[in-house]
PDB file of C-alpha atoms in Angstrom:
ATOM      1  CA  UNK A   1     -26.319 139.066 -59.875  1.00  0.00           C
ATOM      2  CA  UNK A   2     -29.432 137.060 -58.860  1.00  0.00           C
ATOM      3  CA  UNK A   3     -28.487 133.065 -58.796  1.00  0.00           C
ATOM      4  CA  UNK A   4     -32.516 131.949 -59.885  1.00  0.00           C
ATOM      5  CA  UNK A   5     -34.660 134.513 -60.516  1.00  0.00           C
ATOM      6  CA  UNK A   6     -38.205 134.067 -61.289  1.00  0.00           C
ATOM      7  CA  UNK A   7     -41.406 136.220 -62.393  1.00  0.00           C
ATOM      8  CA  UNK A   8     -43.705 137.095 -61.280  1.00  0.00           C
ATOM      9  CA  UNK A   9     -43.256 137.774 -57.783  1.00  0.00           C
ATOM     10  CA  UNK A  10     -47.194 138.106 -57.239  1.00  0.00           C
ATOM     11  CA  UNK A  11     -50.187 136.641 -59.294  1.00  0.00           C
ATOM     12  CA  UNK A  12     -53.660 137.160 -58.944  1.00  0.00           C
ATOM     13  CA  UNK A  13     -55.762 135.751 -60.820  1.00  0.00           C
ATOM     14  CA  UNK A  14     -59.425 134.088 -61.461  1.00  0.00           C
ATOM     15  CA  UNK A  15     -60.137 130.672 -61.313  1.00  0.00           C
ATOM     16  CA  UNK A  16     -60.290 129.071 -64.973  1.00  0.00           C
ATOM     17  CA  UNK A  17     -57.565 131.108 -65.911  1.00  0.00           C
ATOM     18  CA  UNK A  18     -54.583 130.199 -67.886  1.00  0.00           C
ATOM     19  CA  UNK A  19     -51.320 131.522 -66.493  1.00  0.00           C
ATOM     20  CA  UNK A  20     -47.143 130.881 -66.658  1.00  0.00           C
ATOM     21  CA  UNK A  21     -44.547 131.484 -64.417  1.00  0.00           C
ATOM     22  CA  UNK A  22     -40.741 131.705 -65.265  1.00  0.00           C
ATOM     23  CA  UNK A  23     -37.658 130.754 -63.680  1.00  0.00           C
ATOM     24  CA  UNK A  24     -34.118 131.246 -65.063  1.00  0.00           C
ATOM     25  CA  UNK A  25     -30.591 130.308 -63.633  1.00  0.00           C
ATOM     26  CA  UNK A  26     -27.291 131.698 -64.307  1.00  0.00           C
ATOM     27  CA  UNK A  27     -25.171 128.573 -62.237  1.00  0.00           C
ATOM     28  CA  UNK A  28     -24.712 126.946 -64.836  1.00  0.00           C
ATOM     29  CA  UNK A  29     -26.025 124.181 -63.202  1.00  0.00           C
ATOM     30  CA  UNK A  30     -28.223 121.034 -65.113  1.00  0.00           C
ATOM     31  CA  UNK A  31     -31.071 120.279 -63.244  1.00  0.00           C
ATOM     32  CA  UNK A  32     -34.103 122.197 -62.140  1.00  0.00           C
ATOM     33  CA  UNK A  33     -36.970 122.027 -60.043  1.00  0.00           C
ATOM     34  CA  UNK A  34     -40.307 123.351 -59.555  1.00  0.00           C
ATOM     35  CA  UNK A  35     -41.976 123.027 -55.608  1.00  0.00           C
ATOM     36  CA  UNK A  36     -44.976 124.106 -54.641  1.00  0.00           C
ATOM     37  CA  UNK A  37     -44.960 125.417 -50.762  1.00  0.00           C
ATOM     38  CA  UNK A  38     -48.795 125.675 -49.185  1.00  0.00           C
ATOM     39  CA  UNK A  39     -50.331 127.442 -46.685  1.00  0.00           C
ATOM     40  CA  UNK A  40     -48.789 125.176 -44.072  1.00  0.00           C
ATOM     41  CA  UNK A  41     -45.444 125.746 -45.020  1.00  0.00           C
ATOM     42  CA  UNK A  42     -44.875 121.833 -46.546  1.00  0.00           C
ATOM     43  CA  UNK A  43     -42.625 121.809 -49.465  1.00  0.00           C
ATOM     44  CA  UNK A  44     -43.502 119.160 -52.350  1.00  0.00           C
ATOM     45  CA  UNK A  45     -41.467 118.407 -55.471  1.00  0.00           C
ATOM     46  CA  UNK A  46     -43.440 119.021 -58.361  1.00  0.00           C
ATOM     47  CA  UNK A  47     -40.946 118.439 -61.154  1.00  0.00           C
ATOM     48  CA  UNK A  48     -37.378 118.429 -62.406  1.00  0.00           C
ATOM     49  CA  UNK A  49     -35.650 118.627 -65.739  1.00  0.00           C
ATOM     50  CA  UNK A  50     -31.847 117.304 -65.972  1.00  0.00           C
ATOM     51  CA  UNK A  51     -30.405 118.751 -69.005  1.00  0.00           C
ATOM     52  CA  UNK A  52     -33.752 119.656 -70.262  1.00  0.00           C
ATOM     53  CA  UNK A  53     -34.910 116.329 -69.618  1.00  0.00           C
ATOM     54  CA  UNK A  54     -37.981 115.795 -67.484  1.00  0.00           C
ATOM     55  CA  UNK A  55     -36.622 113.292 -64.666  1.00  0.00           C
ATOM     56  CA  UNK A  56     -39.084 114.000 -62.218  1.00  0.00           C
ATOM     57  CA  UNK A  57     -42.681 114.193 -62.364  1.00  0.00           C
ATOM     58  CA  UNK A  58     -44.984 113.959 -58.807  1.00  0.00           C
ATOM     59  CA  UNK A  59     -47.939 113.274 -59.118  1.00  0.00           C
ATOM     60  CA  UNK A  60     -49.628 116.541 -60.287  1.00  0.00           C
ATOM     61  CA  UNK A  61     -52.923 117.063 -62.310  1.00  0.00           C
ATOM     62  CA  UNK A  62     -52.303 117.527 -66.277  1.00  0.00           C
ATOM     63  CA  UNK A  63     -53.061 120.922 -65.974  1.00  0.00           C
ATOM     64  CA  UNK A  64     -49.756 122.006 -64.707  1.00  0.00           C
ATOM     65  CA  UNK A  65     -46.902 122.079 -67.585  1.00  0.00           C
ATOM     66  CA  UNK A  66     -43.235 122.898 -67.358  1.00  0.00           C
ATOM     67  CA  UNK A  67     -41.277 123.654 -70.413  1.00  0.00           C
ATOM     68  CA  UNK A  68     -37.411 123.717 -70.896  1.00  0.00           C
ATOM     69  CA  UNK A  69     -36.446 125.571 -73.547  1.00  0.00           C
ATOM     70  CA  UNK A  70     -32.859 125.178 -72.515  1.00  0.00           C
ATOM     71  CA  UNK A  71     -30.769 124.391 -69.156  1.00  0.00           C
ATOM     72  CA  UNK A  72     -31.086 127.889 -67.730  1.00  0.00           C
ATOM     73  CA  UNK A  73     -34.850 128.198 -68.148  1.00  0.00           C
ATOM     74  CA  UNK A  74     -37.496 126.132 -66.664  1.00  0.00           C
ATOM     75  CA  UNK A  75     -41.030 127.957 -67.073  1.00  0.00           C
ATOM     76  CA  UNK A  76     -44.825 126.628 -65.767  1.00  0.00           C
ATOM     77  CA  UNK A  77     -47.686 127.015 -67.225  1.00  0.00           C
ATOM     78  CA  UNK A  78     -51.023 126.244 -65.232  1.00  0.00           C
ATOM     79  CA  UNK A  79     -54.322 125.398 -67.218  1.00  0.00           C
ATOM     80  CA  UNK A  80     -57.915 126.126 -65.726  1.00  0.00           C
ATOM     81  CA  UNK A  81     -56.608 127.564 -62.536  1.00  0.00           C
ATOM     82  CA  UNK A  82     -58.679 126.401 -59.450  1.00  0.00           C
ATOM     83  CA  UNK A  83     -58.934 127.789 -55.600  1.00  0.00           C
ATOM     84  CA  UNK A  84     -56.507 124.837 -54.448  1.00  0.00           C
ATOM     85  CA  UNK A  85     -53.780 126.216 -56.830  1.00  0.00           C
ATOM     86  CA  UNK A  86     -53.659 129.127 -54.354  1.00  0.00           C
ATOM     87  CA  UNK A  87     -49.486 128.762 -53.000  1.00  0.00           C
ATOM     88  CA  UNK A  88     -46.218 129.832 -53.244  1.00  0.00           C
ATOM     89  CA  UNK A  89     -44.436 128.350 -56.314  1.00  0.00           C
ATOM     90  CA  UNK A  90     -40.532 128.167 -56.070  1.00  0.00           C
ATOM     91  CA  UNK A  91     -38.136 127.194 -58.269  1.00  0.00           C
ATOM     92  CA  UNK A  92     -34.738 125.741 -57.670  1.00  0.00           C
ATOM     93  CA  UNK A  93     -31.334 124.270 -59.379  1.00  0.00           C
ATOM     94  CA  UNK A  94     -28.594 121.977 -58.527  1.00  0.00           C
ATOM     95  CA  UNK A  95     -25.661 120.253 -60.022  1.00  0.00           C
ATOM     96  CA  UNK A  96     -25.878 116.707 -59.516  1.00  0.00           C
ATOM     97  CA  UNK A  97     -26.824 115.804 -56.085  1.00  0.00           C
ATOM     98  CA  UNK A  98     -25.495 118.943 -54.349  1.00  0.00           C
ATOM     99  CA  UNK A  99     -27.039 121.894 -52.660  1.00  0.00           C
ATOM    100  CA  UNK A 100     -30.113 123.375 -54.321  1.00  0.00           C
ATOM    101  CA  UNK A 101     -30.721 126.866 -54.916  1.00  0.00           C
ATOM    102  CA  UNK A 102     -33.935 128.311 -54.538  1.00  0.00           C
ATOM    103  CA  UNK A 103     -35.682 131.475 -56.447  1.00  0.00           C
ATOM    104  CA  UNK A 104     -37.205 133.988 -54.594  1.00  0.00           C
ATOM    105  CA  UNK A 105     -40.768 132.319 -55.481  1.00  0.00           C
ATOM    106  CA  UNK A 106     -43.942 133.296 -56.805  1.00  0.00           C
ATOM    107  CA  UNK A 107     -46.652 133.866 -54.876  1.00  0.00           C
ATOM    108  CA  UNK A 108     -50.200 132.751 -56.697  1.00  0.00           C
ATOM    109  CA  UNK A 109     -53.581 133.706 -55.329  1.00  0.00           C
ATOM    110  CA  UNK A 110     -56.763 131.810 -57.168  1.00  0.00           C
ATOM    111  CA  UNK A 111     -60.074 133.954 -56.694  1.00  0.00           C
TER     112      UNK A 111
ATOM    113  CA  UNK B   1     -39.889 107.284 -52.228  1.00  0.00           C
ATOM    114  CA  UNK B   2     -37.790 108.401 -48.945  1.00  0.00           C
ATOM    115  CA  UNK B   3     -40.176 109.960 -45.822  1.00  0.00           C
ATOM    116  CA  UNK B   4     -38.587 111.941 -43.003  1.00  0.00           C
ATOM    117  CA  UNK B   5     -41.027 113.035 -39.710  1.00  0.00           C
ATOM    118  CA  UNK B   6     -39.603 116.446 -38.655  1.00  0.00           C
ATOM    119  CA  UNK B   7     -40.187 117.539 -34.444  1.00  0.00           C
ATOM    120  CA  UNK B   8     -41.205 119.751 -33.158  1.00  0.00           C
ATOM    121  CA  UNK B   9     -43.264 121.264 -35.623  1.00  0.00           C
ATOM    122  CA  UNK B  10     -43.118 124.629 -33.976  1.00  0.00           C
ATOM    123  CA  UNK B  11     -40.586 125.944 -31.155  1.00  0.00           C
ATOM    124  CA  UNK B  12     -41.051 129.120 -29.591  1.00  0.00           C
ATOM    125  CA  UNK B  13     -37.701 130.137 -27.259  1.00  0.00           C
ATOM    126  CA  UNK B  14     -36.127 133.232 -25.195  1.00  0.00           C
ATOM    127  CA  UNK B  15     -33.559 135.108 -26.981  1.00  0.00           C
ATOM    128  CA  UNK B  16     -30.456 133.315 -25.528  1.00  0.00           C
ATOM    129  CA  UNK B  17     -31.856 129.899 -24.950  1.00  0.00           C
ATOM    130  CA  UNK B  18     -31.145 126.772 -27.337  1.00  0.00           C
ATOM    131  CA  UNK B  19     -33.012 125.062 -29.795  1.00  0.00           C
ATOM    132  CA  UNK B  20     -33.018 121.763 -31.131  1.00  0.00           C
ATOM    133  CA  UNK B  21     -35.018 119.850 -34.728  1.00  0.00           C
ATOM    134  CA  UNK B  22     -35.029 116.364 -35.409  1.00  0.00           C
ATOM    135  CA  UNK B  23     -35.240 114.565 -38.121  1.00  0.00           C
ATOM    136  CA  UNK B  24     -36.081 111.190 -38.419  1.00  0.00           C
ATOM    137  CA  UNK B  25     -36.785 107.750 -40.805  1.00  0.00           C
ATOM    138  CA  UNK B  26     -37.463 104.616 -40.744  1.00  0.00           C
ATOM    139  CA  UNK B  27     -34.976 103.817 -43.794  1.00  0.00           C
ATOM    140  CA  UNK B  28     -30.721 104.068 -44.451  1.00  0.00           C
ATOM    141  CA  UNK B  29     -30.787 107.541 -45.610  1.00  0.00           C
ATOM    142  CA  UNK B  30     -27.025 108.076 -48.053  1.00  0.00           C
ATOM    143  CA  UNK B  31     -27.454 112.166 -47.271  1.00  0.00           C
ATOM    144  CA  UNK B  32     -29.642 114.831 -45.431  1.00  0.00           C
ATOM    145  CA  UNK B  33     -29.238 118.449 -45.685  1.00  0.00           C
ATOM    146  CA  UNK B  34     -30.711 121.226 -44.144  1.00  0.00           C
ATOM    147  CA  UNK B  35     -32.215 124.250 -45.495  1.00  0.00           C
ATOM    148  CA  UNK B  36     -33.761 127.662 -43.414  1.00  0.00           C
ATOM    149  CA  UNK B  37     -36.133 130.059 -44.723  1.00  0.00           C
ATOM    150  CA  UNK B  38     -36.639 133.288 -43.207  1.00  0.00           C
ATOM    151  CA  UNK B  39     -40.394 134.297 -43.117  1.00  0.00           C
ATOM    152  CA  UNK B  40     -41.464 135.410 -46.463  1.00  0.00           C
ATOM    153  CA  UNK B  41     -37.763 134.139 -47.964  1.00  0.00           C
ATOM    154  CA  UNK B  42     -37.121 131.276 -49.820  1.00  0.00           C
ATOM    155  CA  UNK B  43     -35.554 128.130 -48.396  1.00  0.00           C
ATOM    156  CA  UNK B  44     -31.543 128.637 -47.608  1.00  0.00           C
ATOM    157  CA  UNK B  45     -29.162 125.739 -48.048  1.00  0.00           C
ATOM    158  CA  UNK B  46     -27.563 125.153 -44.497  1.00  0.00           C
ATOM    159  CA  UNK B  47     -25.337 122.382 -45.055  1.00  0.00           C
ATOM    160  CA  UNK B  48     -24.973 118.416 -46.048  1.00  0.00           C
ATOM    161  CA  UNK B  49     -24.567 115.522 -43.641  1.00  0.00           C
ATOM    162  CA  UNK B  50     -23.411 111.841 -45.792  1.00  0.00           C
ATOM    163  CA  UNK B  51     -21.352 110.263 -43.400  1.00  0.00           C
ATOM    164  CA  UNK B  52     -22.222 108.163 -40.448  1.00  0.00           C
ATOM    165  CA  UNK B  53     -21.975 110.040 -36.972  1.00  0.00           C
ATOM    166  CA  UNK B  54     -21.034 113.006 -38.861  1.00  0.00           C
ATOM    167  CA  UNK B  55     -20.772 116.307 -36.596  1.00  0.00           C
ATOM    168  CA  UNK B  56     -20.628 119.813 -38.433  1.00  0.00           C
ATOM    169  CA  UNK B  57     -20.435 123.305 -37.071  1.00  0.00           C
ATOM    170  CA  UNK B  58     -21.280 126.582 -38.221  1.00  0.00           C
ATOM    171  CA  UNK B  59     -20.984 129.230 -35.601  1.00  0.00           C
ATOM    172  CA  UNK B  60     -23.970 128.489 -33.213  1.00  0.00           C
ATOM    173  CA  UNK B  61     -25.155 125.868 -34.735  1.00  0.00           C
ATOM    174  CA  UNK B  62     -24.151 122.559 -34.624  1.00  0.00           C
ATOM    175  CA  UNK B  63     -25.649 119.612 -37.446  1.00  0.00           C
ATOM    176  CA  UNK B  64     -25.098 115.909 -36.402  1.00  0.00           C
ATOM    177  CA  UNK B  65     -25.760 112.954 -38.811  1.00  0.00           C
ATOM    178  CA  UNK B  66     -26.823 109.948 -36.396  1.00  0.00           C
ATOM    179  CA  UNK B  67     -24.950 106.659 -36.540  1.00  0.00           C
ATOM    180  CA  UNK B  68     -27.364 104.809 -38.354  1.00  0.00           C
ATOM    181  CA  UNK B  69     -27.538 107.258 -40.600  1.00  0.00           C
ATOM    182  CA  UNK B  70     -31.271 107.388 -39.963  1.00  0.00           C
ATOM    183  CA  UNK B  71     -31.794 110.591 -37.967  1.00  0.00           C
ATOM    184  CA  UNK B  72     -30.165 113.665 -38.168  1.00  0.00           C
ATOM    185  CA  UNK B  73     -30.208 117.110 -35.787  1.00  0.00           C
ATOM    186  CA  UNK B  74     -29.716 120.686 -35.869  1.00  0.00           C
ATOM    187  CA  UNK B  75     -28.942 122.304 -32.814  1.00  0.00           C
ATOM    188  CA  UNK B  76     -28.848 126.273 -31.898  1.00  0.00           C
ATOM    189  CA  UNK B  77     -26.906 127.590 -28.892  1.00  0.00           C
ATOM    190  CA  UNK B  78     -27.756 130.653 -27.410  1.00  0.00           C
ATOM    191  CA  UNK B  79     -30.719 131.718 -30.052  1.00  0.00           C
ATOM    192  CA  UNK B  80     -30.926 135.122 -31.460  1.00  0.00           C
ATOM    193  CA  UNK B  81     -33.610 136.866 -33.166  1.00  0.00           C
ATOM    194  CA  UNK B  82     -31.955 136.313 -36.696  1.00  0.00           C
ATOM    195  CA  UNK B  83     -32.571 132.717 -36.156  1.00  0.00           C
ATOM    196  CA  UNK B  84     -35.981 133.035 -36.477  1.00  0.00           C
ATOM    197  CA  UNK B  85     -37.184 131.061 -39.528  1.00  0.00           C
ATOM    198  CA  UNK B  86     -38.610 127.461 -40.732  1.00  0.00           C
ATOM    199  CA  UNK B  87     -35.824 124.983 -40.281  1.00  0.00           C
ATOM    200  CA  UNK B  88     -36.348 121.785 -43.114  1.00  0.00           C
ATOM    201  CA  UNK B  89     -34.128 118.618 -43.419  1.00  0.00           C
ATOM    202  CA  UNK B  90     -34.332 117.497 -46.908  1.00  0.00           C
ATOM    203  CA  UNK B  91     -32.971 113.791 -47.976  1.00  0.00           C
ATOM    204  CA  UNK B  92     -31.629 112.802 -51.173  1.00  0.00           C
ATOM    205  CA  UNK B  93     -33.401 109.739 -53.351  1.00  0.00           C
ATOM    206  CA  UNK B  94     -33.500 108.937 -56.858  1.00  0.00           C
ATOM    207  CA  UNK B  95     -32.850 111.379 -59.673  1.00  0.00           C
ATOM    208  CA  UNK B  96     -31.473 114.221 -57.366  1.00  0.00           C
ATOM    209  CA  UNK B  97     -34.956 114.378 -55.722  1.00  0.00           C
ATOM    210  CA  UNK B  98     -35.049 116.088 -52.514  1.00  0.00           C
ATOM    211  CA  UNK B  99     -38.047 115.043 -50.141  1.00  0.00           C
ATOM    212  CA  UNK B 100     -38.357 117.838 -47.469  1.00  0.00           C
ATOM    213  CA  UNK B 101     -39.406 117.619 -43.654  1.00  0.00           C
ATOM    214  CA  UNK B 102     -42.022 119.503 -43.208  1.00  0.00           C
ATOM    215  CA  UNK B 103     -40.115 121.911 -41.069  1.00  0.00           C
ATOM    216  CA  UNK B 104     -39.494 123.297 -37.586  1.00  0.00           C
ATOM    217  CA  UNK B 105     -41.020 126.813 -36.765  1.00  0.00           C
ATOM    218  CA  UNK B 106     -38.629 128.634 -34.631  1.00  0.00           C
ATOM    219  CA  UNK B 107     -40.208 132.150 -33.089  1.00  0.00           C
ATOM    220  CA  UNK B 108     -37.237 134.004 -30.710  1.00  0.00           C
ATOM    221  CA  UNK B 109     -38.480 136.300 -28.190  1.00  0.00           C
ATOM    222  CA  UNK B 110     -36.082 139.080 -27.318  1.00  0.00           C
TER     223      UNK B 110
END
């Protein structure tokens, strides 16, 4: 069984475009994160919910949205995509402070 | 929020040699864990350093925790061609936030 899976593996897509990626976990675990991972491999922390809570949110333009419907779900929905969007989007869950566990990711290209 | 510089940012080695990241910061850090991500994976939990001086083993490699608790290390003896990946320390702050290294690209010729 696959710990955090997420779809869809691949998107392309044009810029202006509205589109959502999904991630769900089946730990059992509380808190989930979205990253973003760019061409040069650096990781940054987009968000996190705790409990469905948003406890974490970078600094990120309004045009990116995660939802929580409950603790095993955290989706992303991207408004207006632009060029820059253009990385690999993982997601990832913990319980409390301990080892995160990362989805296979999504891979988004912007034309 | 919590910074950590990550050397050498890429590492190219003979099948057989060793291999060495650090990671270092300029603050008390309570935890630091390491992650590897093969190419085209996703990012691997490794293991979690939170006490001073800390030394951990897994097979060939070998994670140390400095006493300041403001650098940490992850060594490889005897590299193989399955270690070849992006090695990231990651330390803990606020919130269960993880603030990643920006990684250590390790190629393995055979």
């Amino acid at each position: 069984d696959t710990a955090v899976s997420q779809t869809p593996k691949y998107l392309v897509t044009q810029m202006g475009n509205d589109k959502s990626i999904k991630c769900e976990q089946n730990l059992g675990h509380d808190t989930m994160y979205w990253y973003k991972q760019d061409s040069k491999k650096f990781l940054k922390i987009m968000f996190s919910y705790n409990n469905k809570e948003l406890i974490i949110n970078e600094t990120v333009p309004n045009r990116f949205s995660p939802k929580s419907p409950d603790k095993a779900h955290l989706n992303l929905h991207i408004n207006s995509l632009e060029l820059g969007d253009s990385a690999v989007y993982f997601c990832a869950s913990s319980q409390v402070t301990g080892e995160q566990f990362f989805g296979p990711g999504t891979r988004l290209t912007v034309l | 929020g919590q910074q950590v510089m990550q050397i050498p940012q890429y590492q190219h080695v003979q099948e057989g040699e060793d291999f060495t990241t650090y990671c270092n910061s300029s603050t008390t850090l309570s935890n630091i864990q390491w992650y590897k991500q093969r190419p085209g994976g996703h990012p691997v939990f490794l293991i979690q350093l939170v006490k001073s001086g800390e030394v951990k083993k897994q097979k060939r490699l070998t994670f140390q925790f400095g006493e300041a608790k403001k650098n940490s290390s992850l060594h490889i003896t005897a590299t193989q061609t399955t270690d070849v990946g992006t090695y990231f320390c990651a330390v803990g702050g606020s919130n269960y936030k993880l603030t990643f290294g920006k990684g250590t690209l390790l190629t393995v010729n055979p």
